[in-house]
Amino acid sequence: MSNAESAAAILAEGILAGRPRAVARGISLVENDRPEASALLRLIFPRTGRANVVGLTGAPGAGKSSLTDKLAQVYVDRRQRVGIVAVDPSSPFSGGAILGDRIRMPKLATHPNVFIRSMATRGNLGGLARATTEAVLLLDAAGYDVVIVETVGVGQDEVDIVKTADVTVVVVVPGMGDDIQSIKAGIMEIGDVFVINKADRDGVERTQMELEALLELAARPDGWQPPIVRTIATATPPVGLEELAAAVASYFDFAERHPAMRAQRRRRVLGRRLLELIRDRIMQQVWERELRDGQLEAALERIESRELDPYTVADYIVQKALR
Ligand SMILES: Nc1nc2c(ncn2[C@@H]2O[C@H](COP(=O)(O)OP(=O)(O)OP(=O)(O)O)[C@@H](O)[C@H]2O)c(=O)[nH]1
Ligand SMILES: [Mg+2]
């Protein structure tokens, strides 16, 4: 066994035993794309697929973290173990992000049945999507019953992250009519449950009507009708959280009654992931075998002078690397 493999084996044991510190270390490995990470994921993968993964997305400041906190509390009160992954593309420092979410989720941060982790980009959103999916796998393997993934719903990469969840919750707030229009393209069709948070504000009825109108336009092929729940995450006690948990549960019930649909959804995610892995591995081979040591520069020079074209060069390099 190589060093990476034996380190991974020890870590996998800790993760499968549900130890938070092992999970934290595992997530750091996948976040930094360390060599031990693949070995670790290989070991834990057979023990995944049991957690209910809830993706929660919406505009910046919509109250996603507040809702995540309160929703997690509902599950914790039901004696479930909850993992939270907050994806924070805006923060260049994951350390800062962790602190931020610990402050926003003060009660849960120290709860023994709750694991909170913020993931920040290291300049590469594609890498963030991969690391997030892998962090969810680790939490799943560690026996967390529910994993909540919070992402800001602004770009395609965030949408991709949320698509890997078993149920997607889209958060909107009153008085963002134009925003609803603008998010509808990417986000509206992926929402399985809609939340109007900040329902203590004016304009709730109007937002509800706009949402209903949009949902009517976008009839889903699976026949599911996304419920709309109103919440006030910051009220004491919070308003609408039991209803939100019930709406999420009703989607899981629906998925259970439609196993073919659920399998298709999970396979789509796995398929995407597999293709990404293949692409990464091919790229790695190409890089290691063909492009190191100034080869790329040399090729570019000849392409630039029109001595060669990029299509021929790409085919040639890939074929040579894979031989
Ligand atoms: N009035 C009101 N304020 C709320 C409610 N929920 C959250 N907020 C406030 O809205 C602000 C943003 O809340 P967050 O939970 O940090 O929102 P977020 O969507 O996670 O924000 P980002 O992660 O920065 O995109 C905070 O000041 C919250 O206190 C609510 O139901 N009503
Ligand atoms: Mg947040």
Tab-separated table of C-alpha atoms and ligand atoms in Angstrom:
chain	number	residue	atom	x	y	z
A	1	MET	CA	0.000	0.000	0.000
A	2	SER	CA	1.277	3.466	-0.834
A	3	ASN	CA	1.462	6.165	1.807
A	4	ALA	CA	-1.534	7.927	0.323
A	5	GLU	CA	-3.532	4.699	0.436
A	6	SER	CA	-2.759	3.849	4.024
A	7	ALA	CA	-3.450	7.413	5.139
A	8	ALA	CA	-6.752	7.228	3.264
A	9	ALA	CA	-7.624	3.885	4.861
A	10	ILE	CA	-7.189	5.267	8.372
A	11	LEU	CA	-9.206	8.341	7.527
A	12	ALA	CA	-11.965	6.291	5.888
A	13	GLU	CA	-12.309	4.258	9.053
A	14	GLY	CA	-12.810	7.434	11.089
A	15	ILE	CA	-15.320	8.813	8.612
A	16	LEU	CA	-17.328	5.584	8.451
A	17	ALA	CA	-17.380	5.604	12.258
A	18	GLY	CA	-18.942	9.066	12.017
A	19	ARG	CA	-16.116	11.026	13.628
A	20	PRO	CA	-16.442	14.745	12.833
A	21	ARG	CA	-12.709	15.377	12.901
A	22	ALA	CA	-12.110	12.683	10.306
A	23	VAL	CA	-14.868	14.182	8.157
A	24	ALA	CA	-13.276	17.616	8.477
A	25	ARG	CA	-9.895	16.261	7.423
A	26	GLY	CA	-11.461	14.367	4.531
A	27	ILE	CA	-13.171	17.502	3.286
A	28	SER	CA	-9.885	19.407	3.439
A	29	LEU	CA	-8.297	16.700	1.298
A	30	VAL	CA	-10.981	16.897	-1.390
A	31	GLU	CA	-10.989	20.678	-1.214
A	32	ASN	CA	-7.271	20.777	-1.885
A	33	ASP	CA	-7.546	17.971	-4.427
A	34	ARG	CA	-4.865	15.973	-2.640
A	35	PRO	CA	-3.666	12.586	-3.945
A	36	GLU	CA	-5.142	10.848	-0.867
A	37	ALA	CA	-8.572	12.180	-1.824
A	38	SER	CA	-9.238	9.690	-4.654
A	39	ALA	CA	-8.153	6.783	-2.494
A	40	LEU	CA	-10.424	8.001	0.287
A	41	LEU	CA	-13.427	8.482	-2.004
A	42	ARG	CA	-12.919	5.027	-3.466
A	43	LEU	CA	-13.060	3.522	0.017
A	44	ILE	CA	-16.128	5.365	1.248
A	45	PHE	CA	-18.197	5.359	-1.962
A	46	PRO	CA	-19.845	1.946	-1.356
A	47	ARG	CA	-21.228	3.331	1.911
A	48	THR	CA	-22.877	6.386	0.370
A	49	GLY	CA	-26.308	6.966	-1.145
A	50	ARG	CA	-28.232	6.949	2.114
A	51	ALA	CA	-28.335	10.614	3.126
A	52	ASN	CA	-31.133	12.892	2.000
A	53	VAL	CA	-29.393	15.767	0.294
A	54	VAL	CA	-31.239	19.081	0.389
A	55	GLY	CA	-29.948	21.836	-1.891
A	56	LEU	CA	-30.928	25.338	-0.833
A	57	THR	CA	-30.367	28.221	-3.188
A	58	GLY	CA	-31.506	31.763	-3.827
A	59	ALA	CA	-30.343	35.330	-4.310
A	60	PRO	CA	-27.615	36.810	-2.094
A	61	GLY	CA	-29.065	37.821	1.259
A	62	ALA	CA	-32.367	35.971	0.747
A	63	GLY	CA	-31.916	34.270	4.103
A	64	LYS	CA	-30.439	30.959	2.987
A	65	SER	CA	-28.080	30.619	5.950
A	66	SER	CA	-30.795	31.625	8.418
A	67	LEU	CA	-33.168	29.068	6.884
A	68	THR	CA	-30.506	26.375	6.774
A	69	ASP	CA	-29.863	26.967	10.457
A	70	LYS	CA	-33.540	26.721	11.388
A	71	LEU	CA	-34.279	23.789	9.091
A	72	ALA	CA	-31.328	21.905	10.544
A	73	GLN	CA	-32.759	22.612	13.988
A	74	VAL	CA	-36.049	20.967	12.962
A	75	TYR	CA	-34.164	17.810	11.955
A	76	VAL	CA	-31.971	17.879	15.047
A	77	ASP	CA	-35.103	18.093	17.206
A	78	ARG	CA	-36.185	14.891	15.456
A	79	ARG	CA	-32.937	13.285	16.551
A	80	GLN	CA	-31.418	13.275	13.092
A	81	ARG	CA	-27.794	14.027	12.313
A	82	VAL	CA	-27.375	16.971	9.978
A	83	GLY	CA	-24.443	17.980	7.792
A	84	ILE	CA	-24.329	21.498	6.380
A	85	VAL	CA	-22.158	22.550	3.474
A	86	ALA	CA	-22.263	26.270	2.774
A	87	VAL	CA	-20.790	27.087	-0.610
A	88	ASP	CA	-19.455	30.578	-0.574
A	89	PRO	CA	-18.002	31.579	-3.920
A	90	SER	CA	-17.646	35.190	-2.867
A	91	SER	CA	-15.229	34.463	-0.071
A	92	PRO	CA	-11.593	34.048	-1.009
A	93	PHE	CA	-10.857	32.674	2.461
A	94	SER	CA	-12.590	29.515	3.519
A	95	GLY	CA	-11.429	30.226	7.053
A	96	GLY	CA	-13.343	33.462	6.996
A	97	ALA	CA	-16.389	31.744	5.593
A	98	ILE	CA	-16.345	29.110	8.308
A	99	LEU	CA	-16.233	31.804	10.930
A	100	GLY	CA	-19.053	33.670	9.200
A	101	ASP	CA	-21.368	30.683	9.224
A	102	ARG	CA	-20.466	29.737	12.750
A	103	ILE	CA	-21.546	33.208	13.782
A	104	ARG	CA	-24.750	32.985	11.757
A	105	MET	CA	-25.483	29.524	13.126
A	106	PRO	CA	-24.264	29.928	16.708
A	107	LYS	CA	-26.547	27.387	18.335
A	108	LEU	CA	-25.972	24.591	15.873
A	109	ALA	CA	-22.250	25.059	15.421
A	110	THR	CA	-21.485	23.293	18.667
A	111	HIS	CA	-24.265	20.698	18.541
A	112	PRO	CA	-22.846	17.144	18.529
A	113	ASN	CA	-25.272	15.992	15.813
A	114	VAL	CA	-24.471	18.850	13.455
A	115	PHE	CA	-21.495	19.296	11.175
A	116	ILE	CA	-21.011	22.669	9.476
A	117	ARG	CA	-18.500	23.389	6.779
A	118	SER	CA	-18.040	26.307	4.424
A	119	MET	CA	-16.407	25.776	1.074
A	120	ALA	CA	-14.843	28.706	-0.712
A	121	THR	CA	-13.487	28.873	-4.217
A	122	ARG	CA	-9.819	28.871	-4.785
A	123	GLY	CA	-10.304	30.808	-7.969
A	124	ASN	CA	-11.950	27.907	-9.775
A	125	LEU	CA	-15.678	27.303	-9.620
A	126	GLY	CA	-15.541	23.985	-11.452
A	127	GLY	CA	-13.244	22.735	-8.714
A	128	LEU	CA	-15.664	24.008	-6.135
A	129	ALA	CA	-18.531	22.026	-7.636
A	130	ARG	CA	-16.413	18.883	-7.543
A	131	ALA	CA	-15.220	19.468	-3.989
A	132	THR	CA	-18.761	20.165	-2.818
A	133	THR	CA	-20.133	16.945	-4.313
A	134	GLU	CA	-17.303	15.043	-2.677
A	135	ALA	CA	-17.845	16.737	0.690
A	136	VAL	CA	-21.474	15.603	0.511
A	137	LEU	CA	-20.311	12.034	-0.190
A	138	LEU	CA	-18.095	12.131	2.896
A	139	LEU	CA	-20.936	13.373	5.101
A	140	ASP	CA	-23.209	10.719	3.621
A	141	ALA	CA	-20.644	8.026	4.416
A	142	ALA	CA	-20.270	9.412	7.939
A	143	GLY	CA	-23.934	8.671	8.540
A	144	TYR	CA	-25.454	12.145	8.459
A	145	ASP	CA	-29.154	11.592	7.779
A	146	VAL	CA	-29.674	14.932	6.094
A	147	VAL	CA	-27.089	17.017	4.259
A	148	ILE	CA	-28.048	20.605	3.463
A	149	VAL	CA	-26.051	22.357	0.755
A	150	GLU	CA	-26.428	26.142	0.677
A	151	THR	CA	-25.365	27.978	-2.487
A	152	VAL	CA	-25.980	31.443	-3.853
A	153	GLY	CA	-28.146	31.026	-6.932
A	154	VAL	CA	-26.408	33.325	-9.316
A	155	GLY	CA	-24.402	31.416	-11.872
A	156	GLN	CA	-24.393	28.193	-13.809
A	157	ASP	CA	-21.872	26.578	-11.487
A	158	GLU	CA	-24.068	27.189	-8.471
A	159	VAL	CA	-26.999	25.747	-10.356
A	160	ASP	CA	-24.864	22.707	-11.160
A	161	ILE	CA	-23.978	22.262	-7.504
A	162	VAL	CA	-27.591	22.409	-6.444
A	163	LYS	CA	-28.604	19.977	-9.176
A	164	THR	CA	-26.680	17.251	-7.410
A	165	ALA	CA	-29.111	17.412	-4.458
A	166	ASP	CA	-32.036	15.024	-4.024
A	167	VAL	CA	-34.387	17.941	-3.477
A	168	THR	CA	-33.837	21.565	-4.416
A	169	VAL	CA	-35.288	24.393	-2.363
A	170	VAL	CA	-35.338	27.820	-4.017
A	171	VAL	CA	-35.589	30.818	-1.707
A	172	VAL	CA	-37.107	34.095	-2.856
A	173	VAL	CA	-38.073	37.202	-0.885
A	174	PRO	CA	-41.027	39.573	-1.273
A	175	GLY	CA	-40.719	42.509	-3.588
A	176	MET	CA	-38.207	41.055	-5.976
A	177	GLY	CA	-40.512	40.766	-8.955
A	178	ASP	CA	-37.824	41.641	-11.431
A	179	ASP	CA	-35.439	39.261	-9.767
A	180	ILE	CA	-37.916	36.446	-10.073
A	181	GLN	CA	-38.000	37.184	-13.775
A	182	SER	CA	-34.247	37.115	-14.002
A	183	ILE	CA	-33.650	34.005	-11.908
A	184	LYS	CA	-36.407	32.109	-13.610
A	185	ALA	CA	-34.259	30.968	-16.498
A	186	GLY	CA	-31.734	29.030	-14.456
A	187	ILE	CA	-33.328	28.408	-11.120
A	188	MET	CA	-37.068	28.213	-11.536
A	189	GLU	CA	-37.102	24.890	-13.295
A	190	ILE	CA	-34.849	23.233	-10.765
A	191	GLY	CA	-36.919	24.212	-7.708
A	192	ASP	CA	-38.768	21.268	-6.170
A	193	VAL	CA	-39.885	23.426	-3.251
A	194	PHE	CA	-40.166	27.209	-3.160
A	195	VAL	CA	-39.778	29.365	-0.095
A	196	ILE	CA	-40.885	32.958	0.260
A	197	ASN	CA	-38.651	33.979	3.140
A	198	LYS	CA	-38.876	37.326	4.933
A	199	ALA	CA	-42.650	36.868	4.879
A	200	ASP	CA	-42.746	39.578	7.539
A	201	ARG	CA	-42.171	42.064	4.742
A	202	ASP	CA	-44.662	43.715	2.377
A	203	GLY	CA	-45.475	42.161	-0.955
A	204	VAL	CA	-45.800	38.498	0.051
A	205	GLU	CA	-49.137	38.039	-1.715
A	206	ARG	CA	-47.828	39.530	-4.898
A	207	THR	CA	-44.684	37.399	-4.855
A	208	GLN	CA	-46.802	34.318	-4.220
A	209	MET	CA	-48.980	35.157	-7.235
A	210	GLU	CA	-45.972	35.760	-9.464
A	211	LEU	CA	-44.413	32.502	-8.362
A	212	GLU	CA	-47.620	30.577	-8.975
A	213	ALA	CA	-47.930	32.112	-12.426
A	214	LEU	CA	-44.380	31.131	-13.315
A	215	LEU	CA	-44.819	27.610	-11.981
A	216	GLU	CA	-47.985	27.170	-14.002
A	217	LEU	CA	-46.090	28.075	-17.144
A	218	ALA	CA	-43.394	25.521	-16.394
A	219	ALA	CA	-45.327	22.282	-16.014
A	220	ARG	CA	-42.878	19.563	-15.026
A	221	PRO	CA	-42.466	16.350	-16.959
A	222	ASP	CA	-42.515	14.306	-13.742
A	223	GLY	CA	-45.890	15.754	-12.724
A	224	TRP	CA	-44.607	17.127	-9.412
A	225	GLN	CA	-46.180	20.416	-8.366
A	226	PRO	CA	-43.633	22.391	-6.347
A	227	PRO	CA	-45.197	23.674	-3.118
A	228	ILE	CA	-44.670	27.265	-2.004
A	229	VAL	CA	-43.928	27.813	1.686
A	230	ARG	CA	-43.776	31.151	3.500
A	231	THR	CA	-41.195	31.564	6.218
A	232	ILE	CA	-39.781	34.097	8.643
A	233	ALA	CA	-36.417	32.580	9.475
A	234	THR	CA	-35.454	35.284	11.940
A	235	ALA	CA	-38.635	35.286	14.066
A	236	THR	CA	-38.544	33.660	17.514
A	237	PRO	CA	-39.709	31.034	17.161
A	238	PRO	CA	-39.155	30.934	13.395
A	239	VAL	CA	-42.290	30.828	11.251
A	240	GLY	CA	-42.984	28.203	8.601
A	241	LEU	CA	-40.070	25.872	9.256
A	242	GLU	CA	-42.166	22.819	10.105
A	243	GLU	CA	-44.071	23.515	6.897
A	244	LEU	CA	-40.818	23.716	4.963
A	245	ALA	CA	-39.629	20.412	6.415
A	246	ALA	CA	-43.029	18.915	5.520
A	247	ALA	CA	-42.766	20.212	1.937
A	248	VAL	CA	-39.296	18.695	1.599
A	249	ALA	CA	-40.583	15.413	3.040
A	250	SER	CA	-43.520	15.416	0.622
A	251	TYR	CA	-41.083	15.610	-2.278
A	252	PHE	CA	-39.099	12.692	-0.864
A	253	ASP	CA	-42.362	10.741	-0.573
A	254	PHE	CA	-43.148	11.596	-4.162
A	255	ALA	CA	-39.681	10.454	-5.260
A	256	GLU	CA	-40.125	7.218	-3.337
A	257	ARG	CA	-43.401	6.583	-5.114
A	258	HIS	CA	-41.645	7.204	-8.447
A	259	PRO	CA	-38.467	5.130	-8.164
A	260	ALA	CA	-37.758	5.288	-11.891
A	261	MET	CA	-37.761	9.085	-11.756
A	262	ARG	CA	-35.541	9.100	-8.713
A	263	ALA	CA	-33.108	6.653	-10.279
A	264	GLN	CA	-33.004	8.769	-13.405
A	265	ARG	CA	-32.256	11.887	-11.366
A	266	ARG	CA	-29.479	10.173	-9.448
A	267	ARG	CA	-28.046	8.631	-12.585
A	268	ARG	CA	-27.951	11.979	-14.288
A	269	VAL	CA	-25.851	13.296	-11.430
A	270	LEU	CA	-23.587	10.251	-11.396
A	271	GLY	CA	-23.232	10.415	-15.165
A	272	ARG	CA	-22.138	14.018	-15.100
A	273	ARG	CA	-19.695	13.242	-12.338
A	274	LEU	CA	-18.254	10.263	-14.198
A	275	LEU	CA	-17.752	12.299	-17.360
A	276	GLU	CA	-16.041	15.007	-15.328
A	277	LEU	CA	-13.701	12.456	-13.818
A	278	ILE	CA	-12.860	11.044	-17.218
A	279	ARG	CA	-12.212	14.527	-18.563
A	280	ASP	CA	-9.992	15.389	-15.591
A	281	ARG	CA	-8.014	12.191	-15.943
A	282	ILE	CA	-7.491	12.603	-19.665
A	283	MET	CA	-6.420	16.184	-19.093
A	284	GLN	CA	-3.989	15.031	-16.445
A	285	GLN	CA	-2.475	12.435	-18.774
A	286	VAL	CA	-2.178	14.962	-21.554
A	287	TRP	CA	-0.561	17.423	-19.228
A	288	GLU	CA	1.886	14.994	-17.703
A	289	ARG	CA	2.902	13.237	-20.896
A	290	GLU	CA	2.672	15.837	-23.613
A	291	LEU	CA	2.459	19.396	-22.439
A	292	ARG	CA	5.073	19.718	-19.749
A	293	ASP	CA	8.477	21.224	-20.325
A	294	GLY	CA	7.477	23.967	-22.700
A	295	GLN	CA	5.715	21.691	-25.195
A	296	LEU	CA	2.556	23.751	-24.962
A	297	GLU	CA	4.496	26.926	-25.719
A	298	ALA	CA	6.154	25.282	-28.694
A	299	ALA	CA	2.844	24.121	-30.098
A	300	LEU	CA	1.264	27.536	-29.571
A	301	GLU	CA	4.091	29.213	-31.423
A	302	ARG	CA	3.508	27.047	-34.460
A	303	ILE	CA	-0.241	27.542	-34.280
A	304	GLU	CA	0.182	31.284	-33.983
A	305	SER	CA	2.350	31.387	-37.086
A	306	ARG	CA	-0.304	29.282	-38.895
A	307	GLU	CA	2.198	26.554	-39.526
A	308	LEU	CA	-0.242	24.244	-37.687
A	309	ASP	CA	-3.913	24.473	-36.763
A	310	PRO	CA	-5.255	23.861	-33.224
A	311	TYR	CA	-7.573	21.040	-34.334
A	312	THR	CA	-4.820	18.888	-35.718
A	313	VAL	CA	-2.584	19.640	-32.740
A	314	ALA	CA	-5.306	18.749	-30.211
A	315	ASP	CA	-6.038	15.417	-31.911
A	316	TYR	CA	-2.356	14.602	-32.136
A	317	ILE	CA	-1.643	15.426	-28.478
A	318	VAL	CA	-4.603	13.488	-27.111
A	319	GLN	CA	-3.864	10.444	-29.214
A	320	LYS	CA	-0.246	10.447	-28.177
A	321	ALA	CA	-1.049	10.877	-24.479
A	322	LEU	CA	-3.601	8.069	-24.455
A	323	ARG	CA	-1.534	5.593	-26.353
B	1	LIG	N1	-36.899	40.468	8.153
B	1	LIG	C1	-36.324	39.303	7.939
B	1	LIG	N2	-34.994	39.235	7.810
B	1	LIG	C2	-34.427	38.036	7.583
B	1	LIG	C3	-35.199	36.845	7.467
B	1	LIG	N3	-34.359	35.828	7.209
B	1	LIG	C4	-33.110	36.337	7.175
B	1	LIG	N4	-33.138	37.670	7.387
B	1	LIG	C5	-32.006	38.604	7.430
B	1	LIG	O1	-31.478	38.741	6.123
B	1	LIG	C6	-30.062	38.901	6.164
B	1	LIG	C7	-29.380	37.846	5.297
B	1	LIG	O2	-29.608	36.580	5.891
B	1	LIG	P1	-28.692	35.316	5.555
B	1	LIG	O3	-29.332	34.156	6.223
B	1	LIG	O4	-27.281	35.608	5.858
B	1	LIG	O5	-28.911	35.254	3.983
B	1	LIG	P2	-28.104	34.391	2.917
B	1	LIG	O6	-29.060	34.161	1.790
B	1	LIG	O7	-27.486	33.219	3.534
B	1	LIG	O8	-26.987	35.417	2.475
B	1	LIG	P3	-25.653	35.101	1.611
B	1	LIG	O9	-25.152	33.753	2.020
B	1	LIG	O10	-24.741	36.218	1.976
B	1	LIG	O11	-26.101	35.150	0.177
B	1	LIG	C8	-29.656	38.811	7.622
B	1	LIG	O12	-29.519	40.088	8.128
B	1	LIG	C9	-30.835	38.083	8.255
B	1	LIG	O13	-30.975	38.429	9.608
B	1	LIG	C10	-36.624	36.952	7.625
B	1	LIG	O14	-37.382	35.974	7.517
B	1	LIG	N5	-37.116	38.199	7.847
B	2	MG	MG	-25.458	32.490	3.482
